[in-house]
XYZ file of C-alpha atoms in Angstrom:
596
model
C 0.000 0.000 0.000
C 1.316 3.441 -0.885
C 0.121 6.512 1.013
C 1.188 9.848 -0.438
C 2.482 12.459 1.990
C 2.023 16.138 1.439
C 3.524 19.300 2.868
C 1.944 20.522 6.067
C 1.287 24.197 6.762
C 1.046 25.343 10.378
C -2.684 25.889 10.516
C -4.446 23.009 12.233
C -7.501 23.000 9.973
C -5.465 23.003 6.780
C -3.257 20.303 8.270
C -6.269 18.091 8.858
C -7.567 18.547 5.325
C -4.198 17.849 3.724
C -3.588 14.765 5.810
C -7.031 13.477 4.933
C -6.653 14.069 1.228
C -3.426 12.090 1.317
C -4.346 9.379 3.792
C -7.560 8.265 2.141
C -6.005 7.622 -1.261
C -5.744 3.821 -1.101
C -3.853 2.098 -3.891
C -3.596 -1.500 -4.991
C -0.528 -3.695 -4.857
C 0.341 -2.498 -8.340
C 0.873 1.214 -7.904
C 0.134 2.299 -11.468
C -2.520 -0.321 -12.380
C -0.716 -1.118 -15.663
C -0.012 -4.691 -16.713
C 1.444 -6.681 -19.562
C -0.123 -9.861 -20.872
C 0.483 -12.673 -18.395
C 1.323 -10.354 -15.486
C -0.062 -11.289 -12.094
C -2.875 -8.944 -11.033
C -3.495 -8.680 -7.261
C -6.646 -10.523 -6.181
C -7.580 -10.399 -2.514
C -10.341 -12.299 -0.752
C -11.934 -9.956 1.777
C -14.808 -11.357 3.763
C -17.953 -13.481 3.823
C -21.201 -12.971 5.700
C -25.017 -12.956 5.651
C -26.255 -10.683 2.877
C -28.856 -8.977 5.090
C -26.463 -8.417 8.024
C -23.790 -6.046 6.692
C -21.988 -5.740 10.046
C -21.779 -9.487 10.587
C -18.867 -10.439 8.356
C -16.164 -13.058 8.768
C -12.808 -13.837 7.239
C -12.983 -15.558 3.868
C -11.170 -18.672 5.081
C -13.414 -19.033 8.127
C -15.387 -21.148 5.689
C -13.541 -24.352 4.742
C -12.454 -23.216 1.277
C -9.236 -24.372 -0.362
C -6.247 -22.924 1.439
C -2.536 -23.450 1.053
C -2.209 -23.546 4.819
C -0.254 -20.279 5.101
C -2.530 -17.327 4.319
C -0.779 -14.091 3.361
C -2.579 -11.061 4.767
C -2.445 -7.669 3.047
C -1.279 -4.737 5.159
C -4.236 -2.427 5.645
C -4.755 1.210 6.513
C -6.595 2.326 9.641
C -9.837 3.042 7.764
C -9.848 -0.397 6.117
C -9.537 -2.152 9.479
C -12.312 0.023 10.963
C -14.444 -0.897 7.951
C -14.066 -4.598 8.774
C -11.858 -5.387 5.764
C -9.451 -8.310 6.243
C -7.782 -8.863 2.880
C -5.830 -12.074 2.180
C -4.484 -13.614 -1.017
C -7.351 -15.306 -2.862
C -7.045 -18.931 -4.055
C -7.698 -17.883 -7.669
C -4.979 -16.737 -10.070
C -6.267 -14.274 -12.680
C -3.296 -13.196 -14.758
C -3.763 -10.247 -17.112
C -5.514 -11.283 -20.360
C -5.114 -14.993 -19.617
C -8.333 -16.902 -20.318
C -8.958 -19.992 -18.233
C -11.592 -22.702 -18.447
C -12.542 -24.775 -15.385
C -9.108 -24.367 -13.824
C -8.823 -26.504 -10.696
C -8.120 -24.777 -7.398
C -8.040 -27.959 -5.336
C -9.842 -31.177 -4.631
C -11.099 -31.326 -1.096
C -12.998 -33.841 0.940
C -15.451 -31.899 3.065
C -15.953 -33.445 6.474
C -19.363 -33.636 8.101
C -18.530 -30.505 10.119
C -17.445 -28.659 6.946
C -20.701 -29.567 5.230
C -22.733 -28.291 8.190
C -20.753 -25.041 8.204
C -21.301 -24.493 4.474
C -24.991 -25.416 4.731
C -25.594 -22.932 7.552
C -23.863 -20.288 5.443
C -26.073 -21.066 2.434
C -29.183 -20.932 4.644
C -28.207 -17.387 5.729
C -27.522 -16.185 2.152
C -23.789 -15.797 2.639
C -21.928 -13.789 0.039
C -18.216 -13.339 -0.560
C -16.368 -10.149 -1.432
C -13.015 -9.870 -3.186
C -10.904 -7.067 -4.643
C -9.244 -7.446 -8.034
C -6.898 -4.579 -8.871
C -8.875 -2.547 -6.295
C -12.176 -3.357 -8.026
C -14.772 -5.015 -5.767
C -16.367 -8.269 -6.871
C -19.113 -10.231 -5.108
C -20.897 -13.515 -5.404
C -23.048 -15.898 -3.378
C -21.481 -19.067 -2.051
C -24.538 -21.233 -2.716
C -28.289 -21.352 -3.180
C -31.427 -22.887 -1.692
C -33.509 -24.871 -4.160
C -37.179 -25.467 -3.398
C -39.558 -27.799 -5.206
C -42.478 -25.371 -5.401
C -44.673 -27.506 -7.670
C -44.541 -30.892 -5.924
C -43.478 -30.365 -2.330
C -42.679 -26.855 -1.029
C -41.123 -28.382 2.089
C -38.583 -30.255 -0.055
C -35.491 -28.053 0.172
C -32.017 -28.692 -1.243
C -28.898 -26.745 -0.260
C -26.403 -26.329 -3.052
C -22.775 -25.175 -2.759
C -21.274 -23.418 -5.750
C -17.952 -25.058 -6.555
C -17.121 -23.072 -9.700
C -16.883 -19.311 -10.154
C -16.753 -17.748 -13.611
C -14.957 -14.398 -13.795
C -15.601 -12.029 -16.685
C -13.011 -9.255 -16.905
C -13.013 -6.203 -19.171
C -9.774 -4.448 -20.071
C -8.680 -1.369 -21.997
C -5.156 -1.734 -23.406
C -2.984 -2.403 -20.346
C -5.539 -1.666 -17.618
C -8.310 -3.613 -15.867
C -11.662 -1.843 -16.214
C -14.361 -4.140 -14.835
C -14.805 -7.563 -13.267
C -17.877 -9.650 -12.466
C -18.174 -13.050 -10.793
C -20.918 -15.492 -11.702
C -21.535 -18.782 -9.921
C -22.312 -21.890 -11.962
C -25.455 -23.530 -10.494
C -25.263 -26.453 -12.933
C -22.037 -27.622 -11.277
C -23.220 -27.017 -7.700
C -22.740 -29.689 -5.037
C -25.631 -30.923 -2.891
C -24.838 -30.426 0.803
C -28.327 -31.088 2.182
C -27.309 -34.216 4.104
C -24.809 -34.468 6.938
C -22.211 -36.605 5.200
C -18.749 -36.256 3.729
C -18.640 -34.796 0.232
C -15.829 -34.807 -2.334
C -15.605 -31.386 -4.001
C -13.323 -29.990 -6.682
C -13.316 -26.196 -6.574
C -12.719 -24.659 -10.010
C -12.810 -21.284 -11.707
C -12.927 -19.815 -15.218
C -11.744 -16.461 -16.543
C -12.836 -14.689 -19.720
C -11.199 -11.443 -20.902
C -12.965 -8.958 -23.162
C -11.843 -5.601 -24.498
C -13.776 -2.397 -23.789
C -13.499 1.287 -24.699
C -14.286 2.526 -21.182
C -11.385 4.712 -19.968
C -9.560 3.763 -16.796
C -10.615 7.028 -15.094
C -14.295 6.075 -15.453
C -14.074 2.485 -14.255
C -15.597 3.266 -10.829
C -18.644 5.008 -12.323
C -20.567 1.774 -12.794
C -20.778 1.365 -9.015
C -22.363 4.797 -8.528
C -24.623 4.593 -11.572
C -27.494 2.966 -9.687
C -27.896 5.934 -7.332
C -28.041 8.295 -10.321
C -30.851 6.552 -12.189
C -33.670 8.926 -13.266
C -36.282 7.528 -10.883
C -33.873 7.779 -7.944
C -32.991 11.351 -8.856
C -36.693 12.223 -9.037
C -37.163 10.973 -5.473
C -34.124 12.917 -4.283
C -35.325 16.136 -5.926
C -38.816 15.590 -4.531
C -37.191 15.357 -1.095
C -35.355 18.650 -1.673
C -38.485 20.420 -2.965
C -40.423 19.161 0.052
C -37.689 20.467 2.327
C -37.519 23.826 0.546
C -41.271 24.309 0.932
C -40.866 23.623 4.660
C -38.071 26.192 4.844
C -40.095 28.821 2.984
C -43.123 28.315 5.231
C -40.989 28.546 8.357
C -39.148 31.596 7.049
C -42.420 33.368 6.336
C -43.795 32.345 9.714
C -40.718 33.590 11.559
C -40.526 36.817 9.562
C -44.174 37.528 10.341
C -43.555 37.042 14.072
C -40.453 39.201 14.056
C -42.138 42.006 12.098
C -45.121 41.906 14.408
C -42.898 42.113 17.488
C -40.917 45.062 16.173
C -44.001 46.845 14.890
C -45.838 46.490 18.186
C -42.773 47.612 20.114
C -42.414 50.640 17.878
C -46.054 51.606 18.451
C -45.795 51.041 22.206
C -42.585 52.932 22.864
C -43.259 55.714 20.414
C -46.812 56.511 21.438
C -46.836 54.996 24.918
C -50.111 53.259 24.225
C -51.125 49.748 25.125
C -53.785 47.559 23.606
C -55.011 44.040 24.061
C -52.999 43.006 21.043
C -49.818 44.180 22.732
C -50.268 42.114 25.902
C -48.663 38.980 24.431
C -45.512 40.885 23.456
C -45.475 42.607 26.849
C -44.659 39.193 28.299
C -41.147 38.896 26.900
C -40.430 42.558 27.699
C -41.608 41.962 31.246
C -38.864 39.364 31.945
C -35.953 41.391 30.555
C -34.154 41.178 33.894
C -34.137 37.351 33.848
C -33.768 36.380 30.220
C -29.948 36.541 30.299
C -29.623 34.858 33.682
C -27.035 32.105 33.298
C -28.406 28.558 33.030
C -28.024 25.791 35.583
C -25.175 23.293 35.094
C -23.001 25.861 33.306
C -20.108 23.454 32.815
C -22.280 20.827 31.116
C -23.975 23.499 29.012
C -20.637 24.844 27.758
C -19.407 21.287 27.087
C -22.499 20.611 24.955
C -21.793 23.729 22.901
C -18.127 22.801 22.476
C -18.828 19.223 21.407
C -21.715 20.287 19.179
C -19.583 22.905 17.434
C -16.828 20.345 16.853
C -19.269 17.840 15.356
C -20.779 20.532 13.131
C -17.353 21.470 11.752
C -16.465 17.777 11.370
C -19.614 17.235 9.297
C -18.830 20.243 7.091
C -15.262 19.003 6.488
C -16.543 15.534 5.562
C -18.954 17.105 3.076
C -16.103 19.126 1.559
C -14.061 15.944 1.047
C -17.103 14.164 -0.400
C -17.857 16.997 -2.836
C -14.260 17.056 -4.149
C -14.479 13.317 -4.892
C -12.455 11.690 -2.100
C -15.192 9.221 -1.122
C -15.649 7.485 -4.445
C -17.336 4.050 -4.236
C -15.234 1.371 -2.555
C -12.342 3.633 -1.639
C -11.827 1.255 1.237
C -11.977 2.872 4.659
C -11.675 6.446 3.371
C -14.687 7.686 5.334
C -13.520 6.101 8.602
C -10.020 7.496 8.150
C -11.517 10.938 7.528
C -13.768 10.767 10.584
C -10.958 9.718 12.930
C -8.472 12.320 11.684
C -10.911 15.231 11.408
C -12.302 14.530 14.874
C -8.760 14.468 16.271
C -7.742 17.729 14.607
C -10.951 19.607 15.472
C -10.804 18.791 19.189
C -9.058 22.143 19.728
C -12.209 23.863 18.484
C -14.292 21.993 21.066
C -11.884 23.006 23.845
C -11.825 26.648 22.773
C -15.600 27.046 22.364
C -16.469 25.224 25.596
C -13.927 26.927 27.856
C -14.453 30.357 26.321
C -18.225 30.164 26.813
C -17.814 28.664 30.288
C -15.630 31.611 31.310
C -18.182 34.013 29.813
C -20.755 32.412 32.117
C -18.416 33.264 35.013
C -17.426 29.650 35.559
C -14.349 29.035 37.705
C -13.377 25.364 37.307
C -12.381 25.458 33.639
C -10.197 22.340 33.919
C -13.192 20.222 34.922
C -15.161 21.812 32.091
C -12.397 20.827 29.657
C -12.415 17.211 30.877
C -16.206 17.104 30.564
C -15.978 18.446 26.994
C -13.445 15.793 26.045
C -15.576 12.975 27.452
C -19.065 14.203 26.535
C -19.138 12.516 23.132
C -16.075 10.258 23.282
C -17.181 8.700 26.596
C -20.484 7.164 25.426
C -18.874 6.270 22.075
C -16.002 4.464 23.834
C -18.355 2.523 26.129
C -20.527 1.526 23.175
C -17.450 0.449 21.227
C -16.172 -1.676 24.122
C -19.470 -3.548 24.347
C -19.877 -4.025 20.582
C -16.247 -5.000 20.084
C -16.695 -7.653 22.776
C -19.758 -8.954 20.908
C -17.764 -9.029 17.646
C -14.922 -10.923 19.349
C -17.420 -13.467 20.680
C -18.731 -13.935 17.132
C -15.160 -14.013 15.682
C -16.332 -11.364 13.215
C -14.096 -9.019 11.231
C -15.801 -6.071 12.954
C -13.694 -6.904 16.018
C -10.765 -4.507 15.981
C -7.300 -5.979 16.532
C -5.334 -4.821 19.575
C -2.884 -2.929 17.331
C -5.664 -0.852 15.776
C -7.142 -0.029 19.185
C -3.659 1.031 20.285
C -3.297 3.317 17.230
C -6.638 4.996 17.988
C -5.650 5.457 21.637
C -2.333 6.975 20.533
C -4.170 9.396 18.223
C -6.458 10.347 21.099
C -3.523 10.730 23.509
C -1.027 12.490 21.231
C -3.322 14.560 19.024
C -6.875 14.894 20.370
C -6.069 15.537 24.036
C -3.222 18.060 23.501
C -5.272 20.036 20.982
C -8.243 19.977 23.373
C -6.053 21.381 26.162
C -4.509 24.003 23.872
C -7.963 25.061 22.713
C -9.115 25.262 26.328
C -6.150 27.415 27.328
C -6.787 29.716 24.360
C -10.473 29.943 25.317
C -9.639 30.760 28.926
C -7.202 33.474 27.885
C -9.576 34.990 25.325
C -11.210 36.934 28.195
C -14.369 37.440 26.145
C -17.370 38.768 28.025
C -20.938 37.623 27.562
C -22.765 40.253 25.506
C -26.090 40.883 27.244
C -28.017 43.953 25.978
C -29.951 44.259 29.270
C -28.950 43.944 32.918
C -29.881 40.858 34.922
C -31.714 41.345 38.228
C -30.364 39.918 41.460
C -33.267 37.556 42.146
C -35.054 35.450 39.482
C -38.692 36.185 38.700
C -41.174 33.413 39.322
C -42.395 31.653 36.187
C -46.225 31.676 35.929
C -48.157 28.387 35.527
C -48.009 27.244 31.903
C -50.259 25.082 29.761
C -49.147 21.451 29.282
C -48.187 22.013 25.651
C -45.662 24.627 26.730
C -43.705 22.004 28.664
C -40.292 20.774 27.574
C -41.342 17.425 26.074
C -44.257 18.762 23.940
C -41.995 21.554 22.712
C -39.284 19.016 21.809
C -41.798 16.986 19.827
C -42.894 20.068 17.896
C -39.308 21.212 17.373
C -38.050 17.847 16.134
C -40.919 16.969 13.806
C -40.406 19.687 11.189
C -36.640 19.224 10.658
C -37.161 15.441 10.575
C -39.928 15.791 7.976
C -37.453 17.741 5.827
C -34.907 14.901 5.774
C -36.804 11.640 6.269
C -36.987 10.774 2.542
C -33.220 11.072 2.232
C -32.737 9.068 5.421
C -33.845 5.850 3.717
C -31.099 6.087 1.099
C -28.495 6.862 3.750
C -29.580 3.914 5.887
C -29.677 1.607 2.856
C -26.100 2.638 2.106
C -24.675 2.477 5.636
C -26.641 -0.589 6.760
C -27.046 -2.291 3.406
C -25.426 -2.727 0.020
C -26.855 0.270 -1.799
C -24.302 2.817 -3.000
C -24.862 6.503 -2.200
C -22.821 8.989 -4.223
C -25.096 12.025 -4.698
C -23.275 14.064 -2.077
C -24.356 17.387 -3.574
C -28.014 16.610 -2.898
C -27.160 15.329 0.577
C -25.283 18.558 1.303
C -28.302 20.629 0.227
C -30.509 18.549 2.541
C -28.008 19.095 5.372
C -28.086 22.881 4.864
C -31.893 22.783 4.861
C -31.811 20.742 8.085
C -29.626 23.378 9.767
C -31.866 26.227 8.582
C -35.116 24.534 9.630
C -33.663 23.609 13.022
C -32.558 27.196 13.621
C -35.900 28.666 12.535
C -38.162 26.350 14.514
C -36.043 26.733 17.662
C -36.160 30.534 17.368
C -39.938 30.443 16.928
C -40.427 28.222 19.993
C -38.023 30.372 22.022
C -40.101 33.446 21.181
C -43.325 31.732 22.309
C -41.602 30.620 25.505
C -40.451 34.162 26.322
C -43.873 35.560 25.421
C -45.321 33.239 28.096
C -42.896 34.867 30.598
C -40.797 31.691 30.864
C -37.202 32.934 30.992
C -35.476 29.516 31.252
C -34.869 29.262 27.532
C -31.177 28.275 27.497
C -31.494 24.531 27.992
C -34.879 24.476 26.248
C -33.331 25.794 23.025
C -30.657 23.078 23.146
C -33.201 20.320 23.819
C -35.582 21.563 21.121
C -32.820 21.961 18.565
C -31.361 18.518 19.258
C -34.705 16.707 19.402
C -34.373 15.818 15.704
C -31.729 13.289 16.782
C -34.385 11.533 18.872
C -36.700 11.414 15.848
C -33.902 9.901 13.749
C -33.413 7.191 16.377
C -37.151 6.548 16.269
C -36.773 6.108 12.500
C -34.118 3.475 13.268
C -36.793 1.329 14.912
C -39.045 1.687 11.873
C -36.222 0.954 9.421
C -35.060 -2.126 11.307
C -38.494 -3.741 11.498
C -40.133 -2.539 8.256
C -37.423 -1.743 5.702
C -34.615 -4.218 6.405
C -34.115 -7.950 6.914
C -31.441 -7.646 9.586
C -31.486 -10.308 12.292
C -29.348 -11.824 15.015
C -27.960 -10.367 18.224
C -24.717 -9.056 16.743
C -26.278 -7.158 13.839
C -29.082 -5.817 16.045
C -26.670 -4.618 18.738
C -24.368 -3.015 16.148
C -27.268 -1.256 14.427
C -28.915 0.185 17.532
C -25.639 0.739 19.397
C -23.817 2.757 16.761
C -26.987 4.531 15.633
C -27.495 5.636 19.237
C -24.022 7.241 19.118
C -24.743 8.885 15.745
C -28.110 10.233 16.915
C -26.487 11.468 20.130
C -23.948 13.327 17.985
C -26.843 14.746 15.964
C -28.468 15.873 19.198
C -25.339 17.733 20.307
C -24.753 19.297 16.891
C -28.329 20.450 16.227
C -28.777 21.480 19.873
C -25.817 23.816 19.421
C -27.356 25.199 16.224
C -30.674 25.754 18.015
C -29.087 27.590 20.928
C -26.865 29.806 18.755
C -29.833 30.816 16.606
C -31.977 31.510 19.679
C -29.209 33.526 21.305
C -28.909 35.753 18.223
C -32.683 36.242 18.164
C -32.998 37.010 21.883
C -30.127 39.482 21.776
C -31.681 41.175 18.753
C -35.157 41.678 20.217
C -33.867 42.914 23.581
C -31.386 45.222 21.925
C -34.236 46.771 19.925
C -36.074 47.995 23.067
C -35.108 50.191 25.996
C -35.371 48.556 29.373
C -34.994 50.479 32.595
């Protein structure tokens, strides 16, 4: 594997981007992908597993295929290991432009235990995945044959013993490869008895005019089909309509507030219509009173800001073409490195805001910021990695990889977090409050049930979720299935719409809360903004039961465990967006009036 290194400027953000752009470029064993006739082309067997359980994958030779005894493993990058890839030399030899017909791999006598293992794999729709010159190739290991006409209960389990490879080339480069099993030569493994099997393979080479630069396009073509694009654009139009309605709604409120204030303070007249707006003016001495649990509040803002910037950086890399289909582990490499390099931002934002809130124990605040997202993620990982080890799955990270991640956290993430915290503490920024806060808090009047925190969270989370739920299916089908998602431009537009809708709906609910003379809006704006993450986790339940065929303890625990971490990250990120938008709004309306 060759990883290109690039020059590093001093700025941390630029450093992260440059390292990512270099680290995620994964190359094959042949660095230039050019071959002469008869040259050996690298073919690696990756993994096998149930088709409907994408997280439950095992090493290729965990099944009793032909093996020379000593299996040569390919050295892998961090992202590949995190992705569950475990590449080893495949038993097939596909030399460049060398046709082969029923070439024998080996003759093997399958024991009773081997037959049972293969049969269980066929029952669960096991597939295999290989990489040929960095091109992915899949196939099923067998099939279930049912006699529908005579006896539906009569089932035969067949093991494919021959694989036919069809390879397209353009001059001296490999362009495309497909693998097709040969059912007519399949072996019956229905009964528990020893079976003599000769594993064979065939290879057919054909010339094509497709350029080498476009060879990965066939994998992303399915997501760009006209009917898929229509659904994506319908999702965007639906979201845009939501944004326009919210914008108009918010603008109407804001104009009404300012107009009524202008009438009141210019003419010193009051009317029944003005009484609602009098409410938020009435609590001007409490609205900027610092929230409870200041350290936790600042840590939420720091972590949420970091995750927001991480998401934006990932979108930038996606839009410039780094995450092309089957660039093995590129996304995981990007996530680990960007998170490490943006930890300074979390430290700066959290400590700076904590000091603005007149907090004193900034070291504890910094520790809380560092653990707020990483802590639950680490605990979840420990549990799920233990499950993967118990299953002997490739999702179980080796000790060396865990050590590398810990070193990154110790040598990069933690120092940058501390440096950011020190910079935030020394920034000496003061909280900008346009009105003075009274010494004693005003009592909040009794409120209707729908003005409580939970009903407000439901209202706040529903609209942003409705703007993204159509796109969520395609994302889930890509992350937790075998569908390929490459329309990052549309996804980025949906993300921007999500941020805008979250900001608008949180501002609107904050205004209604202040109008009801409830001045405890700080935490409410965070909870309302982040409530979309709870809706997304609710969608996980629907997707698991209604839209997928996932099963088994390992796949179920991986799905709900890691989705809980992702939705928690969403909660922190969108909660930060909601609070920042509300803070701007509250400062604006109180700056526009004169309070004694």
